[in-house]
Phi, psi and omega in degrees: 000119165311115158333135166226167211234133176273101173218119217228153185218131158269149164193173191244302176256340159106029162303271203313313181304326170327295199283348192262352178290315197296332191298269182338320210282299169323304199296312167329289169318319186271020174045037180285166174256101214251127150227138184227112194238144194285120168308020146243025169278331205260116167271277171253099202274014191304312199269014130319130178251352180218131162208127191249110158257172208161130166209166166286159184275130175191114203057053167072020185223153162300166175277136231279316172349297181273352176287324159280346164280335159299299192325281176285014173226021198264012161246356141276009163289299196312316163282018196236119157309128183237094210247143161221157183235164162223166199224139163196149165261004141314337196267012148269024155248121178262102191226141178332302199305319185289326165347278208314302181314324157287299187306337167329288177002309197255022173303320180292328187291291183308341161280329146296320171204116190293188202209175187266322197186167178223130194227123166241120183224144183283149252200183185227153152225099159271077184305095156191192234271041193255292209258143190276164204292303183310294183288348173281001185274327192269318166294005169248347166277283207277018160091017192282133143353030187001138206170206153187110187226024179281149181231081171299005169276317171310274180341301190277334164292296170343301209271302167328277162332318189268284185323327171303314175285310210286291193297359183244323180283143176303299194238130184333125179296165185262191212281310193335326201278002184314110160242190191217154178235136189243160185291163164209161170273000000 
């Protein structure tokens, strides 16, 4: 019987969906039974046997959306195989110190729910009618690039990796085995 897999995104400008189509596409190759939902669309998660949540870095936060969908759904998570990826456009320099600093991100999250894995990916700032004039005005003060600097090879090897692991085991891994895949250019 196919697994099926839940994999929801909060986003502001469709960065993150991107990447989260892409995640899906994969899990699809790997003959999962794949649904991909914007995360305030998500009512109920019983029936799922995996859900990959993602969000962008936005003040130094996940965006509050997906930190309330843990919030309210984190005792049926807790039954769940669980992945989060993060999109910032700080990870498109792959340097440890930027790593460590997305991975912080989630400290507040990882006290609710550890999570199976972690996927960090550089992110797109496209000025057009998505992103609202604030935030492309405070990412042009503070020096962020103009761009598209997701790296769907990145991506899809992630995504590769986790499915492999997520569809052949029987039972939730204990937390220890938790790894994180960093970005590279």
């Amino acid at each position: 019987m196919k697994k099926k897999v839940l994999i929801t995104y909060a986003s502001r400008a469709g960065s993150t969906q991107g990447i989260a189509q892409a995640i899906g596409e994969v899990f699809v190759r790997h003959e999962a039974d794949v649904e991909v939902r914007f995360i305030l669309d998500i009512k109920d998660i019983q029936t799922y046997d995996i859900v990959i949540i993602g969000s962008p870095i936005r003040d130094m936060a996940w965006l509050p959306e997906a930190i309330r969908f843990i919030n309210i759904q984190q005792q049926a998570l807790k039954h769940k195989k669980v992945a989060y990826f993060i999109v910032g456009m700080t990870l498109r320099e792959n340097t440890p110190e930027n790593c460590e600093t997305a991975l912080h991100v989630l400290d507040p999250i990882k006290q609710i729910l550890q999570p199976i894995d972690i996927g960090l990916f550089a992110g797109a700032l496209l000025r057009d009618k998505r992103l609202k004039f604030i935030w492309w005005f405070i990412a042009k003060i503070t020096g962020l690039p103009d761009g598209d600097f997701r790296n769907f090879h990145l991506v899809r090897e992630w995504a590769d990796q986790l499915a492999k692991r997520l569809l052949q085991e029987e039972s939730v891994p204990n937390i220890a085995e938790v790894s994180t895949l960093q970005t590279e250019k």
